[in-house]
CSV table of C-alpha atoms in Angstrom, one decimal:
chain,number,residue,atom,x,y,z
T,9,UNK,CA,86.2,82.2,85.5
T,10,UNK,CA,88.0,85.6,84.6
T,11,UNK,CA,87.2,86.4,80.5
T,12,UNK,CA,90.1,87.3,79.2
T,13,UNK,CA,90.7,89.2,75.6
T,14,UNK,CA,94.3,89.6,74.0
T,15,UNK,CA,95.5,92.1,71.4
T,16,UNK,CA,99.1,91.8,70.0
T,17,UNK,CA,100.3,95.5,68.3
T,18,UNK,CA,102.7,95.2,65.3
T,19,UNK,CA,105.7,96.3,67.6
T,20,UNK,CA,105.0,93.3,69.8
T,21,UNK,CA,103.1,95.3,73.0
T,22,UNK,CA,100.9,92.6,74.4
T,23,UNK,CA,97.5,93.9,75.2
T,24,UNK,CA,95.6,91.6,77.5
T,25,UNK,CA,92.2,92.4,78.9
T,26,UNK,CA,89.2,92.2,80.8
T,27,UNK,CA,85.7,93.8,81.3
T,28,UNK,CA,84.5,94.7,84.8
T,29,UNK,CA,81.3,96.8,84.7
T,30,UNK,CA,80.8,96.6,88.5
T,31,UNK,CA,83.5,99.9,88.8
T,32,UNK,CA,83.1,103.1,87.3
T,33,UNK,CA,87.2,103.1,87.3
T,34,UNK,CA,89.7,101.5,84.8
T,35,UNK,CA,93.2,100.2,85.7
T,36,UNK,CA,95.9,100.3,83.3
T,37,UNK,CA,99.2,98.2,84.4
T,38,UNK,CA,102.4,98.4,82.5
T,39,UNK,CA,104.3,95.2,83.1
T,40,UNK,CA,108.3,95.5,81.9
T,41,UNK,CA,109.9,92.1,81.5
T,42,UNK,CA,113.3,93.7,83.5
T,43,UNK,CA,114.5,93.9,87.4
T,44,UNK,CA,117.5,93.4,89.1
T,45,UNK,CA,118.5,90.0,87.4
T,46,UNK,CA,119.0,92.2,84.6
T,47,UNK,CA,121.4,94.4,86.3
T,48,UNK,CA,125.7,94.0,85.8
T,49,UNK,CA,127.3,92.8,89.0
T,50,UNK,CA,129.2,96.2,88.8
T,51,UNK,CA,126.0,98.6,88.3
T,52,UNK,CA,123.1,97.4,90.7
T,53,UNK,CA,119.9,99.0,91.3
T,54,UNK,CA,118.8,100.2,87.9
T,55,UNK,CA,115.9,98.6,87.7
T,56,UNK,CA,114.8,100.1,90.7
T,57,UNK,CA,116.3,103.6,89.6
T,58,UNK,CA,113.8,103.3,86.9
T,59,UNK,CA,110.9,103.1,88.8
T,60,UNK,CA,111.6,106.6,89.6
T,61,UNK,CA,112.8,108.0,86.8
T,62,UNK,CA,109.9,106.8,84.9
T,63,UNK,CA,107.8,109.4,87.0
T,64,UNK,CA,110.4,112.1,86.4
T,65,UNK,CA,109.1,113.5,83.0
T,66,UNK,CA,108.8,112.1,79.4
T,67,UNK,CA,110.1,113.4,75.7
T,68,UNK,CA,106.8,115.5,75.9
T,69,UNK,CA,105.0,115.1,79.3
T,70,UNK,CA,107.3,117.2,81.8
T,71,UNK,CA,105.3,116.2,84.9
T,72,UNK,CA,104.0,112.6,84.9
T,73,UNK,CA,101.8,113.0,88.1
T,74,UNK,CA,99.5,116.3,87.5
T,75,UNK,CA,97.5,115.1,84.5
T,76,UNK,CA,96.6,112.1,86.7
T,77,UNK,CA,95.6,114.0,90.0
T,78,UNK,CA,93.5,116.5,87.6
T,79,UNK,CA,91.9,113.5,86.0
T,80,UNK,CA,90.9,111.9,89.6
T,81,UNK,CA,93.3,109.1,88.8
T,82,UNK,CA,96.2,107.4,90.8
T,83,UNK,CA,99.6,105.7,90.0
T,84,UNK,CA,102.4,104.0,91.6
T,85,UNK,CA,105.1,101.5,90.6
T,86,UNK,CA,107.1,98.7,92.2
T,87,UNK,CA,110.1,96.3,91.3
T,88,UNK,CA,111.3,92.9,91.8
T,89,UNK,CA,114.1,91.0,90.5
T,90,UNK,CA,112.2,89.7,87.3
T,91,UNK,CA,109.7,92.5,86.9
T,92,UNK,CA,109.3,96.1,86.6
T,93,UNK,CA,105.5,97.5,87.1
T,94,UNK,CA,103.6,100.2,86.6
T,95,UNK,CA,99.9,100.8,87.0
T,96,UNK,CA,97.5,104.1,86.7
T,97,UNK,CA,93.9,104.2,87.9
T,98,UNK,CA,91.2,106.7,86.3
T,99,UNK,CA,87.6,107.1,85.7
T,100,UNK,CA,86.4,105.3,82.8
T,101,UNK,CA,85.9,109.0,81.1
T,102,UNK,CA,89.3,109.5,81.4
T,103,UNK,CA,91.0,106.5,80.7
T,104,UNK,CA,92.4,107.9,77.4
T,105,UNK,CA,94.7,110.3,79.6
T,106,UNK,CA,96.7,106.8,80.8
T,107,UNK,CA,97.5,105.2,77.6
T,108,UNK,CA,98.8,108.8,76.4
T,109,UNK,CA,101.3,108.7,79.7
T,110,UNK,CA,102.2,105.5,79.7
T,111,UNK,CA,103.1,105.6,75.9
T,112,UNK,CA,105.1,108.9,75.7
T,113,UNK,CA,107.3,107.5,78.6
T,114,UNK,CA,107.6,104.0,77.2
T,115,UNK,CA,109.1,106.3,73.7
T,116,UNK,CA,111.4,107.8,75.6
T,117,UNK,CA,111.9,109.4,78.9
T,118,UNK,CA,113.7,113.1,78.9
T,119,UNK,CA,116.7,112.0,80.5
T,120,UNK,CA,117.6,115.3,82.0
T,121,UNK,CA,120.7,115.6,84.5
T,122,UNK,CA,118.1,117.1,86.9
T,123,UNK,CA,116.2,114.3,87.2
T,124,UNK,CA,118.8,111.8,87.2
T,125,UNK,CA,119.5,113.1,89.9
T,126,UNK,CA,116.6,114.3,92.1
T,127,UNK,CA,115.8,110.5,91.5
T,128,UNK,CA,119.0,109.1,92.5
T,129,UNK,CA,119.1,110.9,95.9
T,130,UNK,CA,115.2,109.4,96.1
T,131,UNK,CA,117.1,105.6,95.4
T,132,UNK,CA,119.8,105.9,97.7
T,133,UNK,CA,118.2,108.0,100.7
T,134,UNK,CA,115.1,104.6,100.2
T,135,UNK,CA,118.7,102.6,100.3
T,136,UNK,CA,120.4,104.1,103.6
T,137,UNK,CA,116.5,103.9,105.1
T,138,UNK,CA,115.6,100.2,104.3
T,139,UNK,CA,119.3,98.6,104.3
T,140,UNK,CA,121.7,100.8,105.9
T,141,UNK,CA,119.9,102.5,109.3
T,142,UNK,CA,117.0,99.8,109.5
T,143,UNK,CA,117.2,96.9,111.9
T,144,UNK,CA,117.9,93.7,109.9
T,145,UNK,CA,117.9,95.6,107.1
T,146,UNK,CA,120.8,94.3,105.7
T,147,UNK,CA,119.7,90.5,106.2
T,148,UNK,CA,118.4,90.6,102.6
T,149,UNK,CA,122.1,91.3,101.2
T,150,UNK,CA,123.9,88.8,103.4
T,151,UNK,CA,121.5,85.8,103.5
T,152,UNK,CA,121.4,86.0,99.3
T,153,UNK,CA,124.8,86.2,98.8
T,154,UNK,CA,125.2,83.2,100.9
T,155,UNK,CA,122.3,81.3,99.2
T,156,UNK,CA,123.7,82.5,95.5
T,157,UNK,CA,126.9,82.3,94.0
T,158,UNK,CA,126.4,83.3,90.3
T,159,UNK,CA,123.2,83.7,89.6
T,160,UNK,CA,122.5,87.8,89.8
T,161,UNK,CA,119.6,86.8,92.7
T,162,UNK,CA,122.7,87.2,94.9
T,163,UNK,CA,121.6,90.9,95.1
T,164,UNK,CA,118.2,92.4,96.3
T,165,UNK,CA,116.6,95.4,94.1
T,166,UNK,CA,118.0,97.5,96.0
T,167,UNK,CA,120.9,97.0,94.2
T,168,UNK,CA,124.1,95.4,96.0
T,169,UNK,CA,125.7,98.3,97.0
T,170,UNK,CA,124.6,102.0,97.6
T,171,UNK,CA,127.7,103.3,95.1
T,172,UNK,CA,126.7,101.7,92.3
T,173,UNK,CA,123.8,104.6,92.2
T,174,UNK,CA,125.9,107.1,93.3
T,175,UNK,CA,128.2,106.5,90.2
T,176,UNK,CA,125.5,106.0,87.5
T,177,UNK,CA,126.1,107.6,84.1
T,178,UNK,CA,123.4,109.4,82.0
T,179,UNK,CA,124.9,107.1,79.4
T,180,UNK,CA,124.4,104.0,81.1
T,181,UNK,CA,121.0,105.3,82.3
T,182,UNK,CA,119.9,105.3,78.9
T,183,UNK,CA,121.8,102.4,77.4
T,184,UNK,CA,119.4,100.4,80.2
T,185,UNK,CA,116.3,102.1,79.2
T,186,UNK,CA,116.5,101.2,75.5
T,187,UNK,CA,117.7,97.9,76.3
T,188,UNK,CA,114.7,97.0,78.2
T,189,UNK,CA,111.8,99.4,77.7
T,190,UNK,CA,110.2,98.1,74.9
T,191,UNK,CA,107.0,97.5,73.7
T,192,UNK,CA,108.2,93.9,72.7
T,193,UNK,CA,109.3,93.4,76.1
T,194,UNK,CA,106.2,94.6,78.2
T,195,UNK,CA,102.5,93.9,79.0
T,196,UNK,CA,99.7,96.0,79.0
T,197,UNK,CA,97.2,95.1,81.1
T,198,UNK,CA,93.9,96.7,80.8
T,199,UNK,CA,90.6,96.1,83.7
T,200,UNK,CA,87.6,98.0,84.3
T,201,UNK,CA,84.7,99.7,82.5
T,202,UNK,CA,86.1,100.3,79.4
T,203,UNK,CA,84.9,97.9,76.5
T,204,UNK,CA,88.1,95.7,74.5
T,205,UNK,CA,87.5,98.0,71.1
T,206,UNK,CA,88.1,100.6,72.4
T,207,UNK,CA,90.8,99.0,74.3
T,208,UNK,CA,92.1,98.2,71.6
T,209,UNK,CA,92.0,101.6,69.7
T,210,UNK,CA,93.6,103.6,72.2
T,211,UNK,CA,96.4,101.0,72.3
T,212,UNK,CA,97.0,101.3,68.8
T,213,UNK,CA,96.5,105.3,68.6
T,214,UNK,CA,99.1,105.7,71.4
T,215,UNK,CA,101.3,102.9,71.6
T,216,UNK,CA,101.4,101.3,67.4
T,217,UNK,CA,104.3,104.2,66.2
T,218,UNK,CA,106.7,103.1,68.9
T,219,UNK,CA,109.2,101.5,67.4
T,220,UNK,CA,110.5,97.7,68.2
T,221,UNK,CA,113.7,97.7,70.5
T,222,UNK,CA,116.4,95.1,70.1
T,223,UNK,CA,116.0,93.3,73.0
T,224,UNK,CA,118.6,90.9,73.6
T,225,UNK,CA,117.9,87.3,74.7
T,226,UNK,CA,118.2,86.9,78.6
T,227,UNK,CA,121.6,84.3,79.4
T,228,UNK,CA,122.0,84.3,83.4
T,229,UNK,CA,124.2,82.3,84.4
T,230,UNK,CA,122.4,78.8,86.0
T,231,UNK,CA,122.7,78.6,90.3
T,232,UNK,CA,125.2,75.0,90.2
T,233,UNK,CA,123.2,72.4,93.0
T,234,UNK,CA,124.1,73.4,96.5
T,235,UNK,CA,125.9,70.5,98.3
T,236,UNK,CA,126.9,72.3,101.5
T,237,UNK,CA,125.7,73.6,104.8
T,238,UNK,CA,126.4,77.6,104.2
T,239,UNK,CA,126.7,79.4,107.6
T,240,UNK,CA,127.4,82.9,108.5
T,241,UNK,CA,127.2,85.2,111.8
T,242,UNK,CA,127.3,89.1,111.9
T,243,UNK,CA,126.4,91.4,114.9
T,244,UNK,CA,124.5,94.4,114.9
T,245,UNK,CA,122.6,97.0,117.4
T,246,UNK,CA,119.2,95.1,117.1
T,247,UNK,CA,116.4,94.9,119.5
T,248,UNK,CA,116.5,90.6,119.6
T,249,UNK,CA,118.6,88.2,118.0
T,250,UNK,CA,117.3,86.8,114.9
T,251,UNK,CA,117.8,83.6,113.1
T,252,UNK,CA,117.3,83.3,108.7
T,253,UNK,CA,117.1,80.2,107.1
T,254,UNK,CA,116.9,79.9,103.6
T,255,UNK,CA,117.0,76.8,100.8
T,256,UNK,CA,116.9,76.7,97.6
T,257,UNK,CA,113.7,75.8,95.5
T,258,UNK,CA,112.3,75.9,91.6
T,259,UNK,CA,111.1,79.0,89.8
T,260,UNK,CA,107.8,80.1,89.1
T,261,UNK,CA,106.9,77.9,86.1
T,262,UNK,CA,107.7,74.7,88.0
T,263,UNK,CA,104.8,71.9,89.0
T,264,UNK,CA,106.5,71.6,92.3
T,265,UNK,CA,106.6,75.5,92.7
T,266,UNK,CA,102.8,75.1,94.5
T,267,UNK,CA,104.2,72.4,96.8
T,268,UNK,CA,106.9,74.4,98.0
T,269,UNK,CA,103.8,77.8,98.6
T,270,UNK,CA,102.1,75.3,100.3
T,271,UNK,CA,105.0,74.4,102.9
T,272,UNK,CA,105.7,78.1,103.5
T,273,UNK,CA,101.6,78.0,104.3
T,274,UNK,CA,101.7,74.8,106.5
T,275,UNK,CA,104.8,76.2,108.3
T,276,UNK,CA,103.7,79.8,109.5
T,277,UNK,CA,99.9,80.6,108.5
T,278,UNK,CA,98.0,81.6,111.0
T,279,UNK,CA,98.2,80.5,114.8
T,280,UNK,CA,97.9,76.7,114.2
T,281,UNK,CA,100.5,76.9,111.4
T,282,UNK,CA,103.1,74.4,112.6
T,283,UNK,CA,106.3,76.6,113.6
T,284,UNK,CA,103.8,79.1,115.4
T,285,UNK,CA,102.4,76.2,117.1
T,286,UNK,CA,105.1,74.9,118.5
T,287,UNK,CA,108.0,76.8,118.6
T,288,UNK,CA,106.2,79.9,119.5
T,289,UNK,CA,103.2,78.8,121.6
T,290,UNK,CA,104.0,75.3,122.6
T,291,UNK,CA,107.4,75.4,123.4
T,292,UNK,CA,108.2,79.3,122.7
T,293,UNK,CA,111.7,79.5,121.3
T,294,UNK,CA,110.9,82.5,119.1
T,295,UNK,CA,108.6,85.6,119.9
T,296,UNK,CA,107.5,85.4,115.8
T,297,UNK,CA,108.2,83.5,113.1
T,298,UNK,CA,107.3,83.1,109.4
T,299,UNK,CA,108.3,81.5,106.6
T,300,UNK,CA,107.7,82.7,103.0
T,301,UNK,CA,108.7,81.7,99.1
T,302,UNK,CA,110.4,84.4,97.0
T,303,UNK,CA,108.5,83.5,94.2
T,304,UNK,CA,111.2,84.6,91.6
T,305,UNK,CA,110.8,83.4,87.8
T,306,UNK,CA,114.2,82.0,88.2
T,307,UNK,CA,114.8,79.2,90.8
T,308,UNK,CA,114.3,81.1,94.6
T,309,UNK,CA,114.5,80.9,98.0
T,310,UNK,CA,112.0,79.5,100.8
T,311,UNK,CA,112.9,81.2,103.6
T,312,UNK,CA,112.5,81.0,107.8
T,313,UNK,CA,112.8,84.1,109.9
T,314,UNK,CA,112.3,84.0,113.6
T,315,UNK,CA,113.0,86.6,116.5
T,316,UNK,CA,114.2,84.6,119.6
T,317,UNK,CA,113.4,85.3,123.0
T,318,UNK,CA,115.6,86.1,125.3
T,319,UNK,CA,118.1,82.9,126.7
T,320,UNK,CA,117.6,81.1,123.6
T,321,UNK,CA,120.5,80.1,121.7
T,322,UNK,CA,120.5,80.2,117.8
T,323,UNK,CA,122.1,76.5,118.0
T,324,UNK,CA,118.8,75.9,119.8
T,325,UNK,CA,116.6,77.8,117.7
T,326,UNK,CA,118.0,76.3,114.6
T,327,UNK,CA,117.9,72.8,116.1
T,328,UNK,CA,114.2,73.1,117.0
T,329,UNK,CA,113.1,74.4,113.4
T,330,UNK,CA,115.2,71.4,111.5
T,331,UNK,CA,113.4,69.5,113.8
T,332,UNK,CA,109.7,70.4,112.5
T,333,UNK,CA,111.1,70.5,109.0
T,334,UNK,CA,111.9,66.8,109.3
T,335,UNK,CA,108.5,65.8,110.4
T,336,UNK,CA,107.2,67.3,106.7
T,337,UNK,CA,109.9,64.9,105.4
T,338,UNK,CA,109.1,61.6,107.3
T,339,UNK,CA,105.2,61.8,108.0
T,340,UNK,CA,102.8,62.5,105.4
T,341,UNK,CA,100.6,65.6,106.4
T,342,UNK,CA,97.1,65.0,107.3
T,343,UNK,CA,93.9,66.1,104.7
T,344,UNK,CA,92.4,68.3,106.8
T,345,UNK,CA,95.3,70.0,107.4
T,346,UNK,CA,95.6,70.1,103.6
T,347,UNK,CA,93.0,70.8,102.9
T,348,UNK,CA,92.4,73.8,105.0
T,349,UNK,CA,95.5,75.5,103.5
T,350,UNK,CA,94.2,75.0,100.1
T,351,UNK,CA,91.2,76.6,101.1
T,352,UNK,CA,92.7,79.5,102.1
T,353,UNK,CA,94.3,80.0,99.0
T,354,UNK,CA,91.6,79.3,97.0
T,355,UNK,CA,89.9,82.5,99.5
T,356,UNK,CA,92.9,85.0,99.1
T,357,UNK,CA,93.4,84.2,95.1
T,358,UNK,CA,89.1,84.8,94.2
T,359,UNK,CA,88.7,87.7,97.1
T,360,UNK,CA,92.1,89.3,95.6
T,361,UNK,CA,91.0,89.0,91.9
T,362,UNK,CA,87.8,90.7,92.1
T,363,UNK,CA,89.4,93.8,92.5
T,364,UNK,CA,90.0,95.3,88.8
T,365,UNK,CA,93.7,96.7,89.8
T,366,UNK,CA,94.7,93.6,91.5
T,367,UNK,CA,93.4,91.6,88.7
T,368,UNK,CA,94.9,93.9,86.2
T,369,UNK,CA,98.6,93.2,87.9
T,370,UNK,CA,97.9,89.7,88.0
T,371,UNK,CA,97.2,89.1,84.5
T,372,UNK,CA,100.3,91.3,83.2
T,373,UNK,CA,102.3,88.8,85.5
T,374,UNK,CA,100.8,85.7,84.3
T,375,UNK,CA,101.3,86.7,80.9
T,376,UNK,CA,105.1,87.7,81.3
T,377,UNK,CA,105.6,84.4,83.3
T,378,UNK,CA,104.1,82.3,80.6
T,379,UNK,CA,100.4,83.2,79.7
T,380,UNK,CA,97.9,85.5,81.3
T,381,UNK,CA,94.6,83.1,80.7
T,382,UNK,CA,97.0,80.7,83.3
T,383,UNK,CA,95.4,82.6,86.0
T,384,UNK,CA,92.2,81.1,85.9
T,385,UNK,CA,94.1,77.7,86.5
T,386,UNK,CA,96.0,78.7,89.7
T,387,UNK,CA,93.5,77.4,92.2
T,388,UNK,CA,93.1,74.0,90.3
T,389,UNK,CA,96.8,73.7,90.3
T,390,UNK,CA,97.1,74.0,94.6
T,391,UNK,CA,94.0,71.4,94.5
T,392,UNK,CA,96.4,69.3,92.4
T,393,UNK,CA,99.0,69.3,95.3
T,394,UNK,CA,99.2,66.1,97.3
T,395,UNK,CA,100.4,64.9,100.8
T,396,UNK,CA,102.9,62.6,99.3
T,397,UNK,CA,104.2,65.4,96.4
T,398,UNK,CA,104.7,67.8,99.5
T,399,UNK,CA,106.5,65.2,101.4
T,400,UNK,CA,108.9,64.6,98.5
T,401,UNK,CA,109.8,67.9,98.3
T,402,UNK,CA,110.5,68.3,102.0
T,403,UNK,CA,112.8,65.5,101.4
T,404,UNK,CA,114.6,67.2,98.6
T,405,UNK,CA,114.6,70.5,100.2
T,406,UNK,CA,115.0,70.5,103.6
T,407,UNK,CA,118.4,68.8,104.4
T,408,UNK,CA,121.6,70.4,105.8
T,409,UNK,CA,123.5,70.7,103.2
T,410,UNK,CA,121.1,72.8,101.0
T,411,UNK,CA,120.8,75.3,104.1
T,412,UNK,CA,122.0,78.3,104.2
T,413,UNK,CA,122.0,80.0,108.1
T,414,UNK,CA,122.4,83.0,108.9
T,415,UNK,CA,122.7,84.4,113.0
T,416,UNK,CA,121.6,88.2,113.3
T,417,UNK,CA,122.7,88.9,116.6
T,418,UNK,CA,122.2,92.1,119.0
T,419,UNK,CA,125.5,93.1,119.8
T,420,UNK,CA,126.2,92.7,123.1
């Protein structure tokens, strides 16, 4: 059981926390509420831009990194489509020196033309790198816009397309920052040897004058059912061909969001997983293959990737996976088989919470998607997942006409 201790400021920053004595180190892990669902159609990648800019220099810190590195700390940042985080590490001596960072860049940044953009080259040279001169790179960008129609998932965080950074205005650059950077739209998340009162006091000291931001109430427009098979083919100078299968599923705060982990578990974890098993060591069809959950707030994606080997069709390759898929729909799966997934969940999720910055991320998620005490009920919620609850959502998940197929090709 992880002991949790919560602090709300008058601005609305959530403080959450908890002790860990075993480290001489605290973590501190700022949690925005804002990624690239946020983001207009027309202006993409801003909540990723951010990610950067945030380390390029606040109203009155000009260098974000230095005081860390002189303090023995570290600090990095990443971005999804629902979340925006941020997390420092420092002895407990020093902990002081993170709460004074992380609240003069949550006030404002500086928003100087030079560092809008040093960091926009940063975005879009990461852009060109991971989407535009990486095999498969742009697999993310096609197979979402063929799963998503409306809903702003249809774009990775990236951003949809490497001009919308290009173009970006200092004035939309700020208009995003103060729509979302707010202490009434963030978590702080605070793990380690530092004791909650004086948690508590440096969060008030450094964080209680920021002002609340008017934070408008998320509207997204709602995915409409998929009721048809969704196919497309492109050809690029890959090493092998490559076939991407995704269907849609529920968001995070779902019961049958554990279900559909579960499947992505039974289907490619470890060597006895059941595509591994048979389509890559029984009958190999594919040199690899996984199968993974997005695990976005809103409704996501469960996706199949596999590399095939050489001679194999993708009508093949595609035939052979619906074929496994239909066995989790008409044969309930057996309890060992169960149960040895559960129990390497219930491994991975107490191994990866006794670290105080894992932990510390965990909890500033848990709180965003709903509350962060919820964390200490993850494991009991997999051991709630049956054999027949996974075979119903099988059923409703893995038919034709909710697939959507995408062959990568290597151009001939």
């Amino acid at each position: 059981m992880i002991h949790i201790k919560r602090h709300v400021l008058a601005n609305g920053l959530r403080i959450i926390y908890s002790e860990d004595l075993t480290t001489q180190m605290v973590a501190i892990n700022m949690a925005y509420h804002v990624g690239a669902r946020d983001e207009h159609p027309d202006h993409t990648g801003f909540a990723h831009l951010f990610e950067h800019l945030m380390f390029g220099g606040s109203v009155h810190i000009p260098d974000f990194d230095s005081p860390i590195q002189e303090a023995g700390g570290e600090n990095n940042a990443w971005t999804n489509n629902d979340i925006t985080n941020y997390y420092i590490t420092l002895p407990c001596q020093n902990a002081e020196i993170g709460f004074w960072l992380e609240s003069d860049r949550m006030l404002s940044l500086a928003f100087t033309p030079k560092s809008l953009e040093v960091q926009r080259q940063v975005v879009t040279e990461e852009f060109k790198q991971q989407c535009l001169n990486k095999p498969y790179g742009d697999a993310s960008h096609l197979l979402r816009s063929l799963a998503y129609k409306v809903h702003p998932y249809q774009w990775p965080t990236l951003g949809k397309d490497i001009s919308h950074i290009l173009q970006a205005q200092m004035e939309e650059v700020k208009d995003f920052f103060f729509r979302f950077y707010a202490p009434n739209n963030a978590v702080l998340a605070v793990t380690g040897h530092i004791s909650f009162e004086e948690t508590v006091r440096l969060a008030e000291k450094w964080f209680g004058d920021i002002p609340r931001r008017d934070v408008a109430e998320r509207n997204l427009p709602q995915e409409p059912e998929q009721k048809e098979y969704r196919h497309l083919e492109v050809e690029r100078p890959v090493p092998l061909d490559s076939l991407y299968m995704a269907f849609p599923m529920c968001g995070r705060n779902d019961p049958d969001y554990f279900a559909f982990d579960m499947l992505s578990d039974l289907l490619s974890n470890g060597k006895s997983s059941r595509l591994v098993l048979q389509l890559v060591r029984r009958t190999p069809l594919f040199s690899s293959i996984d199968a993974f959950i997005h695990g976005s707030e809103d409704p996501g994606l469960i996706q199949i990737v596999g590399k095939l080997l050489p001679g194999v069709s993708f009508q093949q390759a595609e035939e052979a996976v619906f074929a496994e898929l239909q066995k989790l729909s008409d044969e309930l799966i057996q309890d060992s088989e169960l149960e040895k997934v559960k129990n390497k969940f219930e491994s991975a999720q107490i191994m990866g919470n006794l670290n105080y910055l894992n932990l510390a991320t965990n909890l500033a998620q848990f709180e965003i998607w709903g509350k962060a005490e919820d964390v200490n009920k993850e494991v009991a919620r997999y051991r709630e997942v049956s054999a027949l609850q996974i075979q119903d959502v099988a059923k409703r998940t893995f038919v034709r006409e909710k697939a959507n197929v995408l062959y990568y090709s290597k151009k001939k």
